[in-house]
Coordinates of C-alpha atoms in Angstrom, one line a residue:
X1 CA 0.0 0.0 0.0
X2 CA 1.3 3.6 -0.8
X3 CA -0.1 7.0 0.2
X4 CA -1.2 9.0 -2.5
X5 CA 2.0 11.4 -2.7
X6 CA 3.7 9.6 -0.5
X7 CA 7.6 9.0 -1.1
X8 CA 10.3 6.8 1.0
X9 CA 10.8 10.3 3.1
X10 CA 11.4 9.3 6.8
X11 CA 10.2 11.3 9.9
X12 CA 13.1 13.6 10.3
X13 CA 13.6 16.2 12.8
X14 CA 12.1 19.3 10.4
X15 CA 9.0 16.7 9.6
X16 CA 8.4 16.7 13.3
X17 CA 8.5 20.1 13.4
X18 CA 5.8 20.1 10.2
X19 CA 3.8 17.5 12.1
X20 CA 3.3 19.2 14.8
X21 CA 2.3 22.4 13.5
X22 CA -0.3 20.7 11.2
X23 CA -1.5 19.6 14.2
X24 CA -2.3 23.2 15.8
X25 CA -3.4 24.0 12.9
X26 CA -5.9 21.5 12.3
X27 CA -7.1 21.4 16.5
X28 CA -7.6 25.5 16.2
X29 CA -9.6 24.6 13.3
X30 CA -11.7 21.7 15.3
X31 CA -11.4 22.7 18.8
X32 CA -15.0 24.1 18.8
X33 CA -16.2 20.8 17.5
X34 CA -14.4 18.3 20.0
X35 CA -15.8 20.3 22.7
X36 CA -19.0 19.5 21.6
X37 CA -19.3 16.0 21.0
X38 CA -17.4 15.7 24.4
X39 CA -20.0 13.9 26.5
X40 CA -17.4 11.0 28.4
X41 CA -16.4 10.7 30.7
X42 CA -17.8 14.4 31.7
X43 CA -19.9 16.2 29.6
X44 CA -17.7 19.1 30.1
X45 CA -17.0 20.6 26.6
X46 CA -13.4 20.8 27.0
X47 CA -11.7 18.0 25.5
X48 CA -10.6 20.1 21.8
X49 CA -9.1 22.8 24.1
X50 CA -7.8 20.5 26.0
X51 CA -5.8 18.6 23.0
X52 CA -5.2 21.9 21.8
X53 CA -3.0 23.5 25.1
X54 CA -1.4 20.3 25.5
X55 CA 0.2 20.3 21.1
X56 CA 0.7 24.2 22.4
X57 CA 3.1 23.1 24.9
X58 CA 4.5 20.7 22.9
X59 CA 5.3 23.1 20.3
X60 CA 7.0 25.5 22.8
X61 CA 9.0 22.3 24.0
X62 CA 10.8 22.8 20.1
X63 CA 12.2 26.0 21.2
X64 CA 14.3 24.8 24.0
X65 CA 16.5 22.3 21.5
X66 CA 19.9 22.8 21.2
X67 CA 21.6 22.8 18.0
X68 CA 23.2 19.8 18.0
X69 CA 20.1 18.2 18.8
X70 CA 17.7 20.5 16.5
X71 CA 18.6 17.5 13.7
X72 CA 17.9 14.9 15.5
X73 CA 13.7 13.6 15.4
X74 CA 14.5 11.7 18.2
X75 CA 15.6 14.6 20.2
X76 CA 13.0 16.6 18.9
X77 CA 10.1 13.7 19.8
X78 CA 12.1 13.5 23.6
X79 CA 11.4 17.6 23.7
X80 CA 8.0 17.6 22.7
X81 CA 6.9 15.1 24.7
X82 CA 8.7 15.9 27.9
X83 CA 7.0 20.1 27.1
X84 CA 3.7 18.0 26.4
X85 CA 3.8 15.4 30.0
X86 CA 4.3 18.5 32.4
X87 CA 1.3 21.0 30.8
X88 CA -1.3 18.0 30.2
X89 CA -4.7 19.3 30.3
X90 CA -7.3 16.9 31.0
X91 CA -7.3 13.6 30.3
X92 CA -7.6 13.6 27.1
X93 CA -4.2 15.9 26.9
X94 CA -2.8 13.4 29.6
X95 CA -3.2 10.4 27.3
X96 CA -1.9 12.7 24.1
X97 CA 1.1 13.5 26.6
X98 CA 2.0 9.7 26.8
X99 CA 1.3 9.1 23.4
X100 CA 4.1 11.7 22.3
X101 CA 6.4 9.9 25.3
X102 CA 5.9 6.8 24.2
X103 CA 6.9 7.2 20.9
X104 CA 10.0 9.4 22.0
X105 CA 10.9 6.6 23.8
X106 CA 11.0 4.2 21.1
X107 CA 12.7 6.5 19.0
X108 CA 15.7 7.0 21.4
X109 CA 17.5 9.9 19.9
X110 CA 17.3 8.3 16.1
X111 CA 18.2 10.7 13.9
X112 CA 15.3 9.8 11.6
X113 CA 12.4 7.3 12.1
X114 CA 11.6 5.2 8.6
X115 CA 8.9 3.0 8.1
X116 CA 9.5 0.1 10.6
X117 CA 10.9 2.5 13.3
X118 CA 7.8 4.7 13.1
X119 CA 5.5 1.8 13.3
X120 CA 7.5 0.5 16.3
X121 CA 7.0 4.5 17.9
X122 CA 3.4 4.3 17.4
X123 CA 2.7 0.8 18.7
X124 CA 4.9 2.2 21.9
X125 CA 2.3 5.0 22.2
X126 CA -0.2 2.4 22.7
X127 CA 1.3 0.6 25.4
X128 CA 2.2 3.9 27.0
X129 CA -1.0 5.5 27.4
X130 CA -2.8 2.6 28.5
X131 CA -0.2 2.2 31.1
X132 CA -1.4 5.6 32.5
X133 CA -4.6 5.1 33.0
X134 CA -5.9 3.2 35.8
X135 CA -9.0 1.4 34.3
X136 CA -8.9 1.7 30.5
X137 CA -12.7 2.1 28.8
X138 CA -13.7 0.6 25.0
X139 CA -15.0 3.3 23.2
X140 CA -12.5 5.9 24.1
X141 CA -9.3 7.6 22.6
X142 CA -7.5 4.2 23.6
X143 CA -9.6 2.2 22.0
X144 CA -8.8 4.3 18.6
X145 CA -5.1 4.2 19.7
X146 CA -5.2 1.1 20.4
X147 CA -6.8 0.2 16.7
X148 CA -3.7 1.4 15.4
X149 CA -1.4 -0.7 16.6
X150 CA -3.2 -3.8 15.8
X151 CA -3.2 -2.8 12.2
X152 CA 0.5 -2.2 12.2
X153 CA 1.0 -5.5 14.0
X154 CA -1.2 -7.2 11.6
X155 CA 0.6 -5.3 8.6
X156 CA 4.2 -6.5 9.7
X157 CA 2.9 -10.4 10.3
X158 CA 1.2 -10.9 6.9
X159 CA 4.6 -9.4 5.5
X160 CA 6.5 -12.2 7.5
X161 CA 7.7 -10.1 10.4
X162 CA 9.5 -7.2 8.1
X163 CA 7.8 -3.8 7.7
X164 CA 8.9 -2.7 4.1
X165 CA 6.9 0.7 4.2
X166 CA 8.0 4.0 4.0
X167 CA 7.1 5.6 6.8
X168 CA 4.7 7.7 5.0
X169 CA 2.7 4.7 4.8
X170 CA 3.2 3.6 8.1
X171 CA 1.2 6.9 9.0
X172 CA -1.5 6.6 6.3
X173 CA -2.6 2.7 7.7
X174 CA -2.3 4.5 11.0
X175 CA -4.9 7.1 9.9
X176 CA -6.9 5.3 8.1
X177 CA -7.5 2.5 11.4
X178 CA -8.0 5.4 13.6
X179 CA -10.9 6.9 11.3
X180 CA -12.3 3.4 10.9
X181 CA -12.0 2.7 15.0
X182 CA -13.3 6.4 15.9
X183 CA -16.9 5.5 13.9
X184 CA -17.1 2.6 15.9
X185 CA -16.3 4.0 19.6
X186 CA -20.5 4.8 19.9
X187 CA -21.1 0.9 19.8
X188 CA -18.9 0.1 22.0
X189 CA -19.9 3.1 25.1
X190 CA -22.9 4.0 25.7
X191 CA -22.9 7.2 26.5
X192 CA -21.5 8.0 23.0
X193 CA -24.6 6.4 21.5
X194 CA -27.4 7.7 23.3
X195 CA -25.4 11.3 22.8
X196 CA -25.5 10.1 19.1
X197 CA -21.5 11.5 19.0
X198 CA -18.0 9.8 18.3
X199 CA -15.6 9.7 21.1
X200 CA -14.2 13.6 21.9
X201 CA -10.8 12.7 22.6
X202 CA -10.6 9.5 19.5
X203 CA -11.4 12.6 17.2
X204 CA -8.6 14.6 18.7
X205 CA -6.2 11.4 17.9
X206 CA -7.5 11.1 14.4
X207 CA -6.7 14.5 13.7
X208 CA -3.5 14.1 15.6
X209 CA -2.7 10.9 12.8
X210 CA -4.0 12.8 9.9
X211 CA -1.3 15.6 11.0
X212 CA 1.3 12.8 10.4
X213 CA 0.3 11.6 7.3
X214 CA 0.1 15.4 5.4
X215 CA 3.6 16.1 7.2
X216 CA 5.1 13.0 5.8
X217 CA 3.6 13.0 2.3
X218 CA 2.2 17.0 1.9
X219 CA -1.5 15.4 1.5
X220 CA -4.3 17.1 3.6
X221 CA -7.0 14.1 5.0
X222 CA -10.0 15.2 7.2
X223 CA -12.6 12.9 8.9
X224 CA -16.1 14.8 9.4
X225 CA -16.9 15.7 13.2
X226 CA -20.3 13.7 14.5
X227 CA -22.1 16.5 15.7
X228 CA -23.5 16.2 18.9
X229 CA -27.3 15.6 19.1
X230 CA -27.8 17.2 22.5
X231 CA -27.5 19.9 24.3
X232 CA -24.9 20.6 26.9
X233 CA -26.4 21.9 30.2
X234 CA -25.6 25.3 30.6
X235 CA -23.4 27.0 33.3
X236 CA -26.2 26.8 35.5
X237 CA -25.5 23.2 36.7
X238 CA -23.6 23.2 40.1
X239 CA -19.9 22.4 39.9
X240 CA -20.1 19.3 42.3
X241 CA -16.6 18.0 41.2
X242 CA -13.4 18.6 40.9
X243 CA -10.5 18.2 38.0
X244 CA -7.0 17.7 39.4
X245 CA -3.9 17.7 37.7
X246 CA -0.5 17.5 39.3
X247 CA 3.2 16.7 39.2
X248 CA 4.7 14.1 41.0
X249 CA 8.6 14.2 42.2
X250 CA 8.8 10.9 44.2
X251 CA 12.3 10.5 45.9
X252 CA 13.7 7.7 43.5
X253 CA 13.0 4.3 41.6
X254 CA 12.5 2.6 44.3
X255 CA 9.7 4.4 45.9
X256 CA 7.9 5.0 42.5
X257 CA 7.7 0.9 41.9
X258 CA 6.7 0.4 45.4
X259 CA 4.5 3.4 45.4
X260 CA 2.4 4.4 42.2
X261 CA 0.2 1.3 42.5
X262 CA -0.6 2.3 45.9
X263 CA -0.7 5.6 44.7
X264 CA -3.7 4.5 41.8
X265 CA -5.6 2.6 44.1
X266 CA -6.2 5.5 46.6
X267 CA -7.1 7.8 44.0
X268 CA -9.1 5.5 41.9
X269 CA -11.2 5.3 45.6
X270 CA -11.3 9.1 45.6
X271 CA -13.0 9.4 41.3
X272 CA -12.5 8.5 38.2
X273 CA -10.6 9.1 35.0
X274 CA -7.3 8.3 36.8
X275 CA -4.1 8.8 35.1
X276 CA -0.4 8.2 36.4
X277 CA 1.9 8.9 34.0
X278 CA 5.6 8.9 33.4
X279 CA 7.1 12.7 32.9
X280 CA 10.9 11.8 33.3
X281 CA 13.0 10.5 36.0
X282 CA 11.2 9.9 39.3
X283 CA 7.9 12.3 38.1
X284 CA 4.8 11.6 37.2
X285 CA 1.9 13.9 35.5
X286 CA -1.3 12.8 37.9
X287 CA -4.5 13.4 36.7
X288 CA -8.3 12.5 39.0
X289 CA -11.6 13.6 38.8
X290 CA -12.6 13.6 42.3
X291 CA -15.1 15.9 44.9
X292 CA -12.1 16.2 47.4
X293 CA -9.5 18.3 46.4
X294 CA -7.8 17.7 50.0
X295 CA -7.5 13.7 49.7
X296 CA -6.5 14.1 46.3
X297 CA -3.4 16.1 47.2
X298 CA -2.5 14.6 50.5
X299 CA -2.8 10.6 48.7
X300 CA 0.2 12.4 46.3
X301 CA 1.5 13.8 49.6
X302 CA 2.0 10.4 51.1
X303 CA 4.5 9.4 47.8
X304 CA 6.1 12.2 47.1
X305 CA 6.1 16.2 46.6
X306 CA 3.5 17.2 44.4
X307 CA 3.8 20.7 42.8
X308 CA 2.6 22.5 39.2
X309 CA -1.1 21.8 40.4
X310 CA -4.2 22.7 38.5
X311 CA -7.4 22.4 39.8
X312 CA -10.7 22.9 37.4
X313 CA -14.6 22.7 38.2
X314 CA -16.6 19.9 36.6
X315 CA -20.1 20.1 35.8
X316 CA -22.2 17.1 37.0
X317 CA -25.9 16.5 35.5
X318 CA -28.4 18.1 37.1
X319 CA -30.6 15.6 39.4
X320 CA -33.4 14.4 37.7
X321 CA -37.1 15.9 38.2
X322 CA -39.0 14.3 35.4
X323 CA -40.5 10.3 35.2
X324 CA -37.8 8.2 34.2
X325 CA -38.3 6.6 30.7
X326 CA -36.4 3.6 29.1
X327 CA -33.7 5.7 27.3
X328 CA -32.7 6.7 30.8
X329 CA -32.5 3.5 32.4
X330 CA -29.9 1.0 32.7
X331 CA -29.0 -2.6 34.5
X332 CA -25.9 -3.3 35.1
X333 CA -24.2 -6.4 36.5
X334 CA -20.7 -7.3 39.0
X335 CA -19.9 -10.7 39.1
X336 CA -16.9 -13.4 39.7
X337 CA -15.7 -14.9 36.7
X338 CA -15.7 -14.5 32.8
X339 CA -17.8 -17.4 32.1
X340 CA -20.7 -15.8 34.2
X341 CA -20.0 -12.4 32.4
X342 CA -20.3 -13.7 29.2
X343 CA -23.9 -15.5 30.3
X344 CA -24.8 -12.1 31.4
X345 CA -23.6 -9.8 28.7
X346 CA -26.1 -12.6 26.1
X347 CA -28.6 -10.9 27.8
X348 CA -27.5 -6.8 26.5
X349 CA -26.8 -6.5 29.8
X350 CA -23.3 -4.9 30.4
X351 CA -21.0 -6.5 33.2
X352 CA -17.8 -5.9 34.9
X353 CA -16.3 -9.6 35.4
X354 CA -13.6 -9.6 39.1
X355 CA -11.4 -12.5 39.4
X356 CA -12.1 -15.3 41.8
X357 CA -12.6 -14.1 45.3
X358 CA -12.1 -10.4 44.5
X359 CA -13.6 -7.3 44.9
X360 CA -13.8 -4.2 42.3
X361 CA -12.4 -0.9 43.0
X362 CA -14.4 1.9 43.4
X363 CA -13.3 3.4 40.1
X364 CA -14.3 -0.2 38.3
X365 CA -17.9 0.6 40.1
X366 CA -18.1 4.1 38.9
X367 CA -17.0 3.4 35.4
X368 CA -19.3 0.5 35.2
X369 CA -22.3 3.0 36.3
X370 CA -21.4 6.5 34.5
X371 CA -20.6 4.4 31.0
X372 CA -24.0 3.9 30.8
X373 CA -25.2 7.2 30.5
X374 CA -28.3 6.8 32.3
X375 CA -29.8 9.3 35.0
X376 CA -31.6 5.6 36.8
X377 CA -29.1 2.7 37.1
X378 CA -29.3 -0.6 38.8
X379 CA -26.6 -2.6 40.1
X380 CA -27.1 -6.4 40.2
X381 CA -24.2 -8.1 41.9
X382 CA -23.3 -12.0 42.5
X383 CA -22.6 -12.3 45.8
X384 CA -22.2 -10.6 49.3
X385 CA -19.1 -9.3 48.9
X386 CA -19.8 -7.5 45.4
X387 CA -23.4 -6.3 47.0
X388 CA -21.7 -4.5 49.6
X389 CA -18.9 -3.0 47.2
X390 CA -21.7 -2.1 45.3
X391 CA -23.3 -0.2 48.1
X392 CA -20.8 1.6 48.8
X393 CA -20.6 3.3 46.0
X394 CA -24.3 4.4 45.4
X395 CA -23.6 7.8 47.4
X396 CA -20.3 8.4 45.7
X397 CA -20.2 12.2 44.8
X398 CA -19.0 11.4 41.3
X399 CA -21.8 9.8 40.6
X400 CA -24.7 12.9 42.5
X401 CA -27.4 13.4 39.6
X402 CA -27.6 9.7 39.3
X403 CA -30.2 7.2 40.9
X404 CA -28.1 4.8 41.6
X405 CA -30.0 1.2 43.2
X406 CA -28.5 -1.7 43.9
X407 CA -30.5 -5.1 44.3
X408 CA -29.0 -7.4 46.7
X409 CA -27.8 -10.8 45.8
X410 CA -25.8 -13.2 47.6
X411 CA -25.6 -16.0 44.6
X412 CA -24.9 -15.6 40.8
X413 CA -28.1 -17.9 40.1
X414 CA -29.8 -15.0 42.3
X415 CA -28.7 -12.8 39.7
X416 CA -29.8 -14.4 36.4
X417 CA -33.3 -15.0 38.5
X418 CA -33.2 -10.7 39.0
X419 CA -32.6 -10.0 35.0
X420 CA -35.1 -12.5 34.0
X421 CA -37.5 -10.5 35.4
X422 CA -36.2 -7.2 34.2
X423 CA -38.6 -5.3 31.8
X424 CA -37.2 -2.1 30.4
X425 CA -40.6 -0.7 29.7
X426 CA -41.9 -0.9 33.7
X427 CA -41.3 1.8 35.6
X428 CA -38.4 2.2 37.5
X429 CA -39.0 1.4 41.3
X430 CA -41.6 -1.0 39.8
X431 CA -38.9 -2.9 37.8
X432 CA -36.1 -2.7 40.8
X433 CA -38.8 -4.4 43.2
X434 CA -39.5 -6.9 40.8
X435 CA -35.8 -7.6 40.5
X436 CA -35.4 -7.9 44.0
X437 CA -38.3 -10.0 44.9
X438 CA -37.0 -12.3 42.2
X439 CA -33.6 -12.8 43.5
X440 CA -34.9 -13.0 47.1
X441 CA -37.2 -15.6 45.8
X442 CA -34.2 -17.9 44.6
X443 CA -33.7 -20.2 46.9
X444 CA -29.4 -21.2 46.8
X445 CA -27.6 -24.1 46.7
X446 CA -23.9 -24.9 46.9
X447 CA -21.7 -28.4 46.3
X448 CA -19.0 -27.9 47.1
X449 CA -15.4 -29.9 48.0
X450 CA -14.0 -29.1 51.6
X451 CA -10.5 -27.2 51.7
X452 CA -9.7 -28.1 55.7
X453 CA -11.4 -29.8 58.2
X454 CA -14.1 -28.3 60.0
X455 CA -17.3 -28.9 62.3
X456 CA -20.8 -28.0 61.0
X457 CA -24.5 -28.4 62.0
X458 CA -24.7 -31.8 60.4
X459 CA -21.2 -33.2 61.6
X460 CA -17.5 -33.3 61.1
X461 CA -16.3 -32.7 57.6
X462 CA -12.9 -33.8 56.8
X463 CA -10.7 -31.7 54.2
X464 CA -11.4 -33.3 50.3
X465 CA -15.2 -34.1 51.5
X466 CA -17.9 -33.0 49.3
X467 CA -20.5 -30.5 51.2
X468 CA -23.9 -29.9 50.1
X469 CA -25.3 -26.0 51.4
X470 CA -28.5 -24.6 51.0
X471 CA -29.0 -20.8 51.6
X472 CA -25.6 -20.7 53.2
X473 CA -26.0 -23.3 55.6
X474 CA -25.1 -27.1 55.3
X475 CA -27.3 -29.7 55.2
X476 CA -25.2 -32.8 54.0
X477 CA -22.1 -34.3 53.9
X478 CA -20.6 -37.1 51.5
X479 CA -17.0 -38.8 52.1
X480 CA -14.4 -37.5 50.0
X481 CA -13.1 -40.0 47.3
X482 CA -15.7 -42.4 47.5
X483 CA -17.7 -43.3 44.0
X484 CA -21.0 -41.1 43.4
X485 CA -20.3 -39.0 46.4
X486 CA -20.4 -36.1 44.2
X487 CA -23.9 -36.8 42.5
X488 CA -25.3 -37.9 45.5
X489 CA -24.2 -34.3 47.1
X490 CA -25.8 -33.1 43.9
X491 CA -29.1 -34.9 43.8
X492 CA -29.8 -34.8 47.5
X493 CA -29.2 -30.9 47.9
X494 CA -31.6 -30.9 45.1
X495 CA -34.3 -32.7 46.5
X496 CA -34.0 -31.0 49.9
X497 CA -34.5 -27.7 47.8
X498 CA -37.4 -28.9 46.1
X499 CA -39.2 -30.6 49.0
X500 CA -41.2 -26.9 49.6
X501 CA -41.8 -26.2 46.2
X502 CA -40.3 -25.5 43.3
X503 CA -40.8 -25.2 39.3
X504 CA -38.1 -24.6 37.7
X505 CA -33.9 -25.0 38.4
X506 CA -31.0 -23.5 37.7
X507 CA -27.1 -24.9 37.8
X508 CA -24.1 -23.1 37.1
X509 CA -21.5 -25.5 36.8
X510 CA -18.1 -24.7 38.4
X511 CA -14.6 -25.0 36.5
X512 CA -14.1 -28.6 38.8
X513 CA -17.6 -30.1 38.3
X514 CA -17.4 -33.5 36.0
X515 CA -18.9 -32.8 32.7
X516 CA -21.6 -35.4 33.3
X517 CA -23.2 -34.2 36.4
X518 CA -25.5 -32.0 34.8
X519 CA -27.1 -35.3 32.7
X520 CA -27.1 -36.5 36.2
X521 CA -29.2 -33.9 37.6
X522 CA -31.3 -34.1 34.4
X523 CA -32.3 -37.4 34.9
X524 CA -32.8 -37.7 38.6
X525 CA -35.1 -34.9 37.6
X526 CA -37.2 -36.6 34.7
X527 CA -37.7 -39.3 37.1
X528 CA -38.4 -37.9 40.8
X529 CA -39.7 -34.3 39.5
X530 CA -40.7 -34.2 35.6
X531 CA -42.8 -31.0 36.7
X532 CA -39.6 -29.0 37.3
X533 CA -37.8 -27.2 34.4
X534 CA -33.6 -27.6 34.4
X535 CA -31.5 -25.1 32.8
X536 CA -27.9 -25.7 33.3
X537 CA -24.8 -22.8 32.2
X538 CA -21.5 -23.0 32.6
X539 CA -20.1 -20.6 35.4
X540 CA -16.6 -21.0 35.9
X541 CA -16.7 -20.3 39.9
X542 CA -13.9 -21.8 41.4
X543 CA -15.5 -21.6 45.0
X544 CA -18.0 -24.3 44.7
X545 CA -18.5 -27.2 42.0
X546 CA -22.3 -26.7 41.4
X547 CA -24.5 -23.2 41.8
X548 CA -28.1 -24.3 42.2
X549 CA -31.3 -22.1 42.2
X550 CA -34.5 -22.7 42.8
X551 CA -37.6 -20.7 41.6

């Protein structure tokens, strides 16, 4: 593939220069747009500027080369990008900050980048902006980004490993992936399609790419802004929330490694859109959207001297006053285990999947709620420990404007009893009750295989013996290692379920369970209870062989 003009010109030192200067032109001429398809993740019609100040700096980072470095596009990548890190504004100018770093840091003083080098830059743009923010979202800028550095890996592998292109090509597939991935980011976030815009800050990229290819080649390519098809709230909105923006000096290597995942975790439980990234040795460009300023500062404090901060109002949504209808409604789900999240996700239902035994972080919670761009949102989670996570969250000032309700579950079966109940059209509360009395409903049962030794209502278990539950409590106990023990576990927590009543049953098999014990069940079933209805998924729990509900 060749771009139209293009020639074997690598990215030199004075195309750099060129490339970044397209770009302020191009963001001048867009900046007004951006800012108003800007809807995630605050609708706070800043992201062009944004973009815009942070190329600005960049630019002014061109002046300060000296001249025996003024020929080098290394050098001049390493003084853009380090001008671009420290005067980041927003997130979206954090993450164009690391792209610019990242790619300086492949480049590592070459004196010219040609077609495999520049490919290499870009894909290390990738890794470095998703390595800054804390919980990456699909749908955004680094999804776009990220778009482009599949393409180049899939362009090098079908040519055997070797990238032959000029580099002028290299920046054309780039463009062209990034255009392709930006009219794509509204289905895959919500708030971008109910807003009926692309992603602000994608846009921002694409004309960031588009930059590169007419500084390489001298050929001018635009992509059409989606115009936004709402209104942005006016200034009379209360600013609720709070934009921070830092630098971070920590005291050396060590304390940064040890540190800055500390560091994310407290401020990912303070807001959202959480960046750390790398400006140079031992500093870091911090960025949080958060309602305390004070915790903010102190959490940077506790790792090293923060200085260069910025602090900017955010506008949160008004709280709502009218009847809730559909388009602002959502369900959401929280639950252990990709197999369950994929059983979940069947249903249009969208889901943030935590590893066996964990818990999410309050910036997983709030980005699972505010990506849904609903004013009424219900959290369904699969178990005590992800209901009370869940609660905590609900009066999080990040998310005041939002009815946020959580239905309490303390079983995944409980959870796929609360969404087949859901109807979009009831109302709200209506709807939320009937998901709760629906899980409540759901009787729970649990086989599962003892870990230690240990003394229950129904006698001693020994380590390796298989333990039959219901509702949290066991009923029944079957040696470990003998023949059946498992199936009779099975079959006789199943009965005792069923002895008050019951029509139909649900299993979620565990990643341990045999793959007959379901055609077990099935036929113990047909022969004791061909009334009752079995459905059987697979969950993947590693906590208990069988999950059985009973409705």
């Amino acid at each position: 593939m060749r771009a139209s003009g293009a020639s074997d010109v690598a990215l030199d030192a004075d195309a750099v220069r060129r490339w970044i200067d397209v770009c302020l032109r191009d963001l001048r001429a867009l900046r007004a747009d951006i800012d108003d398809i800007n809807v995630f993740p605050v609708a706070d019609s800043d992201t062009g500027s944004n973009l815009l100040h942070t190329m600005i700096a960049a630019r002014d980072g061109l002046d300060g080369l000296t001249a025996d470095a003024a020929g080098s596009a290394g050098a001049a990548l390493t003084a853009v990008a380090d001008a671009a890190v420290r005067s980041a504004k927003g997130n979206s100018g954090v993450i164009l900050s690391q792209v610019l770093r990242g790619m300086a840091s492949s480049a590592l003083g070459a004196p010219e980048l040609g077609g495999a080098a520049l490919a290499n830059a870009l894909k290390a743009a990738d890794v470095a902006a998703t390595r800054a923010v804390a919980r990456p979202v699909a749908g955004t800028m680094l999804s776009v980004l990220h778009a482009t550095s599949a393409a180049l890996d899939g362009h090098a592998a079908s040519g055997g490993g070797a990238f032959a292109c000029s580099a002028a090509e290299v920046a054309e597939l780039a463009a062209k992936t990034a255009a392709e991935a930006l009219a794509n980011t509204p289905n895959q976030l919500a708030a971008l399609a109910v807003a009926g815009v692309v992603d602000a800050g994608g846009r921002g990229l694409v004309v960031v790419l588009d930059a590169l290819v007419e500084a390489l080649t001298g050929v001018r390519t635009t992509v059409p802004v989606c115009a936004a098809s709402h209104a942005h709230a006016g200034d009379d909105r209360p600013s609720r929330a709070w934009e921070v923006m830092y630098l971070l000096t920590v005291s050396g290597p060590a304390t940064a490694a040890d540190g800055l995942p500390e560091l994310r975790r407290v401020l990912s439980a303070l807001g959202d859109s959480v960046t750390v990234a790398e400006a140079g040795d031992g500093e870091y460009a911090i960025h949080v959207h958060c309602a305390d300023i004070g915790a903010v500062l102190e959490a940077g404090l506790a790792h090293g001297r923060p200085h260069g901060v910025r602090v900017e109002p955010l506008l949160t949504p008004k709280p709502v006053d009218h009847p809730v209808t559909a388009a602002d409604r959502a369900v959401v789900a929280v639950v252990h285990g990709e197999a369950l999240a994929r059983l979940v996700e069947a249903e249009g239902i969208p889901v943030l999947a935590i590893g066996a035994g964990g818990e999410p972080s309050t910036e997983d919670l709030l980005t699972l709620v505010t990506t849904t761009a609903a004013t009424h949102v219900t959290v369904v989670p699969g178990g005590v420990r992800l209901t009370a996570a869940a609660e905590r969250v609900t009066g999080h000032p990040m998310l005041e404007g939002r009815d946020v309700v959580v239905v309490p579950c303390a079983s995944p079966v409980q959870v796929l009893a609360a969404l087949a109940v859901h109807d979009p059209e009831r109302r709200a509360g209506a709807d939320v009750v009937a998901m709760a009395e629906a899980a409540a409903a759901t009787r729970r049962g649990e086989v599962v295989v003892a870990a230690e030794d240990a003394i229950t209502w129904v006698g001693r278990a020994a380590a390796g013996d298989v333990v039959g539950l219901i509702d949290g409590e066991v009923v029944l106990i079957e040696p470990g290692g003998a023949e059946g023990s498992l199936e009779r576990a099975a079959t006789g927590v199943l009965d005792r379920m069923l002895a008050v009543g019951g029509e139909l049953v649900t299993v979620l098999a565990g990643e341990e369970a045999p793959g007959t014990i379901t055609d077990v069940l099935a036929g113990h079933l047909r022969a004791e209870r061909p009334d009752v209805e079995l459905v059987c998924y697979p969950g993947g729990q590693t906590d208990a062989v069988l999950l059985m509900g009973v409705e």
